[in-house]
Structures are given as structure tokens and as C-alpha cells.
């Protein structure tokens, strides 16, 4: 019998484009008071993110310089200034 894995929608966006958009099991983030993890159905959250990595379970980390996170109704959106060395955008904005 299989194990049910709870997932949530995660988007990581910057002024350059969409760095990540998929369903995930967890994400680790650097916060003002240290690292924290978000799982499916987390309590609603809005927080500032300092320089660090967005560590997504089963995916490569995304280095950010600064950002903000919103988790609500099992959807997580991170809007960040992504390190210029990051080149794996899923989609870039045509602006």
C-alpha cells in the first residue's frame, strides 16, 4: 500500500522571470532567525527572506539575494531578487 504525500503549489518569481512553478512536498528557507521548513497546509505566513538559498525537495536550490514569501491556502509564492548566476528560469518575462 502506497504512502500519501502531501504537496503544495510553489512559485518562485523575480523581475527577470519565473524560476520555479510546480507542486512540491517541502521547501527550506533562510529566515531572520535561522532556517525553517514549509510543508503542505502550513499556517498562513508572510515573511521577508534574507540572502540565502530556496531549497526545494527534489530540485536544485535557487540562490536569492532578498525576497518575500506568502503562504496561503496551500499555495506558496516567493518574489525575490535572484542571484544573477542563476540561469535555469522556466520562463522569462519579455520586458
mmCIF file of N, CA and C in Angstrom:
data_model
loop_
_atom_site.group_PDB
_atom_site.id
_atom_site.type_symbol
_atom_site.label_atom_id
_atom_site.label_comp_id
_atom_site.label_asym_id
_atom_site.label_seq_id
_atom_site.Cartn_x
_atom_site.Cartn_y
_atom_site.Cartn_z
ATOM 1 N N UNK A 1 0.844 -1.173 0.000
ATOM 2 C CA UNK A 1 0.000 0.000 0.000
ATOM 3 C C UNK A 1 0.897 1.247 0.000
ATOM 4 N N UNK A 2 0.599 2.232 -0.877
ATOM 5 C CA UNK A 2 1.436 3.419 -1.022
ATOM 6 C C UNK A 2 1.216 4.433 0.078
ATOM 7 N N UNK A 3 2.170 5.310 0.201
ATOM 8 C CA UNK A 3 2.101 6.386 1.178
ATOM 9 C C UNK A 3 1.580 7.645 0.496
ATOM 10 N N UNK A 4 0.620 8.329 1.094
ATOM 11 C CA UNK A 4 0.120 9.583 0.560
ATOM 12 C C UNK A 4 1.113 10.684 0.880
ATOM 13 N N UNK A 5 1.513 11.406 -0.147
ATOM 14 C CA UNK A 5 2.444 12.524 0.042
ATOM 15 C C UNK A 5 1.671 13.824 -0.170
ATOM 16 N N UNK A 6 1.688 14.650 0.839
ATOM 17 C CA UNK A 6 1.004 15.931 0.755
ATOM 18 C C UNK A 6 1.908 16.925 0.035
ATOM 19 N N UNK A 7 1.312 17.678 -0.863
ATOM 20 C CA UNK A 7 2.077 18.622 -1.672
ATOM 21 C C UNK A 7 1.385 19.978 -1.674
ATOM 22 N N UNK A 8 2.128 20.994 -2.091
ATOM 23 C CA UNK A 8 1.559 22.322 -2.251
ATOM 24 C C UNK A 8 2.171 22.981 -3.479
ATOM 25 N N UNK A 9 1.519 24.001 -3.969
ATOM 26 C CA UNK A 9 1.981 24.742 -5.139
ATOM 27 C C UNK A 9 3.058 25.737 -4.703
ATOM 28 N N UNK A 10 4.190 25.734 -5.412
ATOM 29 C CA UNK A 10 5.276 26.670 -5.124
ATOM 30 C C UNK A 10 5.652 27.412 -6.400
ATOM 31 N N UNK A 11 5.681 28.733 -6.304
ATOM 32 C CA UNK A 11 6.172 29.581 -7.382
ATOM 33 C C UNK A 11 7.295 30.445 -6.831
ATOM 34 N N UNK A 12 8.380 30.541 -7.597
ATOM 35 C CA UNK A 12 9.480 31.451 -7.268
ATOM 36 C C UNK A 12 9.634 32.387 -8.458
ATOM 37 N N UNK A 13 9.398 33.683 -8.210
ATOM 38 C CA UNK A 13 9.404 34.677 -9.273
ATOM 39 C C UNK A 13 10.401 35.786 -8.994
ATOM 40 N N UNK A 14 10.889 36.388 -10.065
ATOM 41 C CA UNK A 14 11.738 37.569 -9.940
ATOM 42 C C UNK A 14 11.335 38.558 -11.029
ATOM 43 N N UNK A 15 11.998 39.689 -11.081
ATOM 44 C CA UNK A 15 11.723 40.645 -12.151
ATOM 45 C C UNK A 15 12.130 40.084 -13.510
ATOM 46 N N UNK A 16 13.042 39.127 -13.521
ATOM 47 C CA UNK A 16 13.510 38.518 -14.773
ATOM 48 C C UNK A 16 12.556 37.446 -15.299
ATOM 49 N N UNK A 17 11.904 36.711 -14.392
ATOM 50 C CA UNK A 17 11.003 35.667 -14.845
ATOM 51 C C UNK A 17 10.601 34.704 -13.752
ATOM 52 N N UNK A 18 10.020 33.574 -14.184
ATOM 53 C CA UNK A 18 9.586 32.523 -13.274
ATOM 54 C C UNK A 18 10.705 31.497 -13.153
ATOM 55 N N UNK A 19 11.264 31.375 -11.948
ATOM 56 C CA UNK A 19 12.365 30.440 -11.717
ATOM 57 C C UNK A 19 11.851 29.039 -11.399
ATOM 58 N N UNK A 20 10.651 28.964 -10.815
ATOM 59 C CA UNK A 20 10.107 27.662 -10.425
ATOM 60 C C UNK A 20 8.598 27.765 -10.338
ATOM 61 N N UNK A 21 7.911 26.696 -10.796
ATOM 62 C CA UNK A 21 6.451 26.635 -10.716
ATOM 63 C C UNK A 21 6.052 25.166 -10.775
ATOM 64 N N UNK A 22 5.764 24.566 -9.612
ATOM 65 C CA UNK A 22 5.447 23.139 -9.576
ATOM 66 C C UNK A 22 4.850 22.788 -8.219
ATOM 67 N N UNK A 23 4.362 21.566 -8.101
ATOM 68 C CA UNK A 23 3.883 21.035 -6.828
ATOM 69 C C UNK A 23 5.070 20.413 -6.101
ATOM 70 N N UNK A 24 5.206 20.698 -4.801
ATOM 71 C CA UNK A 24 6.348 20.207 -4.018
ATOM 72 C C UNK A 24 5.884 19.661 -2.668
ATOM 73 N N UNK A 25 6.763 18.878 -2.035
ATOM 74 C CA UNK A 25 6.474 18.339 -0.703
ATOM 75 C C UNK A 25 6.969 19.261 0.398
ATOM 76 N N UNK A 26 8.100 19.962 0.155
ATOM 77 C CA UNK A 26 8.628 20.865 1.178
ATOM 78 C C UNK A 26 9.592 21.861 0.554
ATOM 79 N N UNK A 27 9.815 22.937 1.290
ATOM 80 C CA UNK A 27 10.811 23.938 0.907
ATOM 81 C C UNK A 27 11.475 24.438 2.188
ATOM 82 N N UNK A 28 12.813 24.527 2.150
ATOM 83 C CA UNK A 28 13.597 25.078 3.258
ATOM 84 C C UNK A 28 14.037 26.473 2.881
ATOM 85 N N UNK A 29 13.923 27.386 3.826
ATOM 86 C CA UNK A 29 14.255 28.789 3.579
ATOM 87 C C UNK A 29 15.098 29.342 4.711
ATOM 88 N N UNK A 30 15.937 30.310 4.368
ATOM 89 C CA UNK A 30 16.681 31.048 5.386
ATOM 90 C C UNK A 30 15.815 32.214 5.839
ATOM 91 N N UNK A 31 15.633 32.330 7.144
ATOM 92 C CA UNK A 31 14.841 33.421 7.701
ATOM 93 C C UNK A 31 15.703 34.303 8.582
ATOM 94 N N UNK A 32 15.099 35.313 9.137
ATOM 95 C CA UNK A 32 15.819 36.248 10.019
ATOM 96 C C UNK A 32 16.397 35.531 11.241
ATOM 97 N N UNK A 33 15.703 34.499 11.731
ATOM 98 C CA UNK A 33 16.134 33.788 12.937
ATOM 99 C C UNK A 33 16.666 32.386 12.642
ATOM 100 N N UNK A 34 17.047 32.129 11.385
ATOM 101 C CA UNK A 34 17.565 30.816 11.018
ATOM 102 C C UNK A 34 16.712 30.151 9.954
ATOM 103 N N UNK A 35 17.039 28.908 9.649
ATOM 104 C CA UNK A 35 16.362 28.173 8.592
ATOM 105 C C UNK A 35 15.017 27.625 9.083
ATOM 106 N N UNK A 36 14.024 27.595 8.181
ATOM 107 C CA UNK A 36 12.744 26.990 8.514
ATOM 108 C C UNK A 36 12.214 26.231 7.308
ATOM 109 N N UNK A 37 11.276 25.307 7.567
ATOM 110 C CA UNK A 37 10.711 24.458 6.525
ATOM 111 C C UNK A 37 9.216 24.697 6.417
ATOM 112 N N UNK A 38 8.727 24.698 5.188
ATOM 113 C CA UNK A 38 7.297 24.768 4.941
ATOM 114 C C UNK A 38 6.834 23.447 4.336
ATOM 115 N N UNK A 39 5.725 22.940 4.846
ATOM 116 C CA UNK A 39 5.106 21.715 4.347
ATOM 117 C C UNK A 39 3.681 22.042 3.915
ATOM 118 N N UNK A 40 3.042 21.109 3.251
ATOM 119 C CA UNK A 40 1.658 21.309 2.811
ATOM 120 C C UNK A 40 0.768 21.695 3.995
ATOM 121 N N UNK A 41 -0.182 22.559 3.711
ATOM 122 C CA UNK A 41 -1.181 23.024 4.685
ATOM 123 C C UNK A 41 -0.576 23.799 5.854
ATOM 124 N N UNK A 42 0.570 24.435 5.606
ATOM 125 C CA UNK A 42 1.200 25.283 6.625
ATOM 126 C C UNK A 42 0.250 26.423 6.985
ATOM 127 N N UNK A 43 0.366 26.896 8.188
ATOM 128 C CA UNK A 43 -0.397 28.070 8.644
ATOM 129 C C UNK A 43 -0.057 29.252 7.726
ATOM 130 N N UNK A 44 -1.018 30.133 7.410
ATOM 131 C CA UNK A 44 -0.712 31.288 6.559
ATOM 132 C C UNK A 44 0.489 32.074 7.087
ATOM 133 N N UNK A 45 1.318 32.534 6.148
ATOM 134 C CA UNK A 45 2.583 33.174 6.505
ATOM 135 C C UNK A 45 2.952 34.230 5.476
ATOM 136 N N UNK A 46 3.429 35.367 5.952
ATOM 137 C CA UNK A 46 4.069 36.383 5.122
ATOM 138 C C UNK A 46 5.356 36.740 5.843
ATOM 139 N N UNK A 47 6.485 36.693 5.121
ATOM 140 C CA UNK A 47 7.764 36.970 5.773
ATOM 141 C C UNK A 47 8.783 37.487 4.768
ATOM 142 N N UNK A 48 9.733 38.253 5.286
ATOM 143 C CA UNK A 48 10.872 38.704 4.482
ATOM 144 C C UNK A 48 11.921 37.599 4.481
ATOM 145 N N UNK A 49 12.637 37.477 3.375
ATOM 146 C CA UNK A 49 13.704 36.483 3.253
ATOM 147 C C UNK A 49 15.029 37.178 3.009
ATOM 148 N N UNK A 50 16.036 36.871 3.814
ATOM 149 C CA UNK A 50 17.366 37.443 3.582
ATOM 150 C C UNK A 50 18.108 36.626 2.520
ATOM 151 N N UNK A 51 19.317 37.014 2.221
ATOM 152 C CA UNK A 51 20.154 36.292 1.266
ATOM 153 C C UNK A 51 20.298 34.835 1.699
ATOM 154 N N UNK A 52 20.154 33.923 0.746
ATOM 155 C CA UNK A 52 20.270 32.500 1.040
ATOM 156 C C UNK A 52 19.745 31.677 -0.120
ATOM 157 N N UNK A 53 19.508 30.415 0.121
ATOM 158 C CA UNK A 53 19.004 29.510 -0.909
ATOM 159 C C UNK A 53 17.580 29.093 -0.612
ATOM 160 N N UNK A 54 16.765 29.024 -1.656
ATOM 161 C CA UNK A 54 15.448 28.397 -1.575
ATOM 162 C C UNK A 54 15.710 26.926 -1.900
ATOM 163 N N UNK A 55 15.590 26.067 -0.892
ATOM 164 C CA UNK A 55 15.909 24.646 -1.055
ATOM 165 C C UNK A 55 14.604 23.867 -1.198
ATOM 166 N N UNK A 56 14.368 23.384 -2.406
ATOM 167 C CA UNK A 56 13.126 22.708 -2.745
ATOM 168 C C UNK A 56 13.385 21.204 -2.796
ATOM 169 N N UNK A 57 12.588 20.430 -2.064
ATOM 170 C CA UNK A 57 12.766 18.975 -2.025
ATOM 171 C C UNK A 57 12.768 18.400 -3.437
ATOM 172 N N UNK A 58 13.844 17.680 -3.784
ATOM 173 C CA UNK A 58 13.937 17.023 -5.078
ATOM 174 C C UNK A 58 14.350 17.908 -6.235
ATOM 175 N N UNK A 59 14.754 19.160 -5.953
ATOM 176 C CA UNK A 59 15.135 20.107 -7.011
ATOM 177 C C UNK A 59 16.403 20.854 -6.614
ATOM 178 N N UNK A 60 17.042 21.459 -7.600
ATOM 179 C CA UNK A 60 18.227 22.276 -7.322
ATOM 180 C C UNK A 60 17.833 23.523 -6.529
ATOM 181 N N UNK A 61 18.716 23.985 -5.630
ATOM 182 C CA UNK A 61 18.406 25.211 -4.873
ATOM 183 C C UNK A 61 18.412 26.440 -5.783
ATOM 184 N N UNK A 62 17.672 27.458 -5.362
ATOM 185 C CA UNK A 62 17.625 28.733 -6.082
ATOM 186 C C UNK A 62 18.224 29.789 -5.164
ATOM 187 N N UNK A 63 19.365 30.372 -5.553
ATOM 188 C CA UNK A 63 20.006 31.387 -4.706
ATOM 189 C C UNK A 63 19.315 32.746 -4.837
ATOM 190 N N UNK A 64 18.940 33.331 -3.693
ATOM 191 C CA UNK A 64 18.303 34.651 -3.716
ATOM 192 C C UNK A 64 19.145 35.647 -2.932
ATOM 193 N N UNK A 65 18.994 36.912 -3.296
ATOM 194 C CA UNK A 65 19.685 37.988 -2.591
ATOM 195 C C UNK A 65 18.792 38.599 -1.519
ATOM 196 N N UNK A 66 17.490 38.636 -1.790
ATOM 197 C CA UNK A 66 16.482 39.129 -0.850
ATOM 198 C C UNK A 66 15.123 38.766 -1.429
ATOM 199 N N UNK A 67 14.121 38.629 -0.571
ATOM 200 C CA UNK A 67 12.804 38.305 -1.098
ATOM 201 C C UNK A 67 11.708 38.386 -0.061
ATOM 202 N N UNK A 68 10.518 38.014 -0.490
ATOM 203 C CA UNK A 68 9.362 37.965 0.390
ATOM 204 C C UNK A 68 8.582 36.696 0.049
ATOM 205 N N UNK A 69 7.991 36.090 1.063
ATOM 206 C CA UNK A 69 7.232 34.852 0.884
ATOM 207 C C UNK A 69 5.811 35.045 1.384
ATOM 208 N N UNK A 70 4.873 34.423 0.670
ATOM 209 C CA UNK A 70 3.481 34.399 1.083
ATOM 210 C C UNK A 70 3.007 32.953 0.961
ATOM 211 N N UNK A 71 2.517 32.375 2.054
ATOM 212 C CA UNK A 71 1.950 31.029 2.041
ATOM 213 C C UNK A 71 0.512 31.141 2.511
ATOM 214 N N UNK A 72 -0.409 30.704 1.648
ATOM 215 C CA UNK A 72 -1.834 30.819 1.971
ATOM 216 C C UNK A 72 -2.610 29.821 1.122
ATOM 217 N N UNK A 73 -3.551 29.116 1.726
ATOM 218 C CA UNK A 73 -4.427 28.173 1.032
ATOM 219 C C UNK A 73 -3.636 27.155 0.203
ATOM 220 N N UNK A 74 -2.565 26.644 0.803
ATOM 221 C CA UNK A 74 -1.706 25.614 0.217
ATOM 222 C C UNK A 74 -1.003 26.075 -1.061
ATOM 223 N N UNK A 75 -0.797 27.380 -1.167
ATOM 224 C CA UNK A 75 -0.035 27.971 -2.271
ATOM 225 C C UNK A 75 1.062 28.842 -1.686
ATOM 226 N N UNK A 76 2.254 28.658 -2.186
ATOM 227 C CA UNK A 76 3.397 29.432 -1.711
ATOM 228 C C UNK A 76 3.969 30.223 -2.879
ATOM 229 N N UNK A 77 4.114 31.514 -2.670
ATOM 230 C CA UNK A 77 4.732 32.376 -3.687
ATOM 231 C C UNK A 77 5.910 33.090 -3.049
ATOM 232 N N UNK A 78 7.030 33.015 -3.730
ATOM 233 C CA UNK A 78 8.229 33.725 -3.310
ATOM 234 C C UNK A 78 8.578 34.706 -4.422
ATOM 235 N N UNK A 79 8.640 35.970 -4.073
ATOM 236 C CA UNK A 79 9.077 37.001 -5.014
ATOM 237 C C UNK A 79 10.430 37.467 -4.508
ATOM 238 N N UNK A 80 11.445 37.333 -5.359
ATOM 239 C CA UNK A 80 12.804 37.566 -4.878
ATOM 240 C C UNK A 80 13.701 38.196 -5.939
ATOM 241 N N UNK A 81 14.747 38.800 -5.443
ATOM 242 C CA UNK A 81 15.854 39.188 -6.316
ATOM 243 C C UNK A 81 16.755 37.958 -6.359
ATOM 244 N N UNK A 82 16.764 37.282 -7.489
ATOM 245 C CA UNK A 82 17.513 36.038 -7.625
ATOM 246 C C UNK A 82 18.942 36.351 -8.047
ATOM 247 N N UNK A 83 19.887 35.614 -7.486
ATOM 248 C CA UNK A 83 21.302 35.783 -7.816
ATOM 249 C C UNK A 83 21.476 35.733 -9.337
ATOM 250 N N UNK A 84 22.208 36.701 -9.917
ATOM 251 C CA UNK A 84 22.397 36.735 -11.371
ATOM 252 C C UNK A 84 23.060 35.475 -11.944
ATOM 253 N N UNK A 85 23.740 34.698 -11.126
ATOM 254 C CA UNK A 85 24.380 33.469 -11.602
ATOM 255 C C UNK A 85 23.354 32.380 -11.933
ATOM 256 N N UNK A 86 22.129 32.498 -11.399
ATOM 257 C CA UNK A 86 21.076 31.516 -11.657
ATOM 258 C C UNK A 86 20.589 31.676 -13.091
ATOM 259 N N UNK A 87 20.598 30.583 -13.854
ATOM 260 C CA UNK A 87 20.222 30.639 -15.278
ATOM 261 C C UNK A 87 19.099 29.680 -15.659
ATOM 262 N N UNK A 88 18.517 28.953 -14.712
ATOM 263 C CA UNK A 88 17.547 27.898 -15.029
ATOM 264 C C UNK A 88 16.094 28.377 -14.931
ATOM 265 N N UNK A 89 15.799 29.537 -15.482
ATOM 266 C CA UNK A 89 14.427 30.045 -15.448
ATOM 267 C C UNK A 89 13.509 29.170 -16.284
ATOM 268 N N UNK A 90 12.310 28.900 -15.775
ATOM 269 C CA UNK A 90 11.300 28.162 -16.539
ATOM 270 C C UNK A 90 10.716 29.047 -17.629
ATOM 271 N N UNK A 91 10.620 30.349 -17.314
ATOM 272 C CA UNK A 91 10.047 31.309 -18.239
ATOM 273 C C UNK A 91 10.648 32.673 -17.914
ATOM 274 N N UNK A 92 10.994 33.430 -18.954
ATOM 275 C CA UNK A 92 11.498 34.787 -18.726
ATOM 276 C C UNK A 92 10.469 35.779 -19.264
ATOM 277 N N UNK A 93 10.394 36.906 -18.583
ATOM 278 C CA UNK A 93 9.449 37.942 -18.998
ATOM 279 C C UNK A 93 10.040 38.690 -20.180
ATOM 280 N N UNK A 94 9.213 39.059 -21.082
ATOM 281 C CA UNK A 94 9.643 39.809 -22.274
ATOM 282 C C UNK A 94 9.366 41.298 -22.031
ATOM 283 N N UNK A 95 10.217 41.884 -21.174
ATOM 284 C CA UNK A 95 10.033 43.323 -20.871
ATOM 285 C C UNK A 95 11.313 44.077 -21.129
#
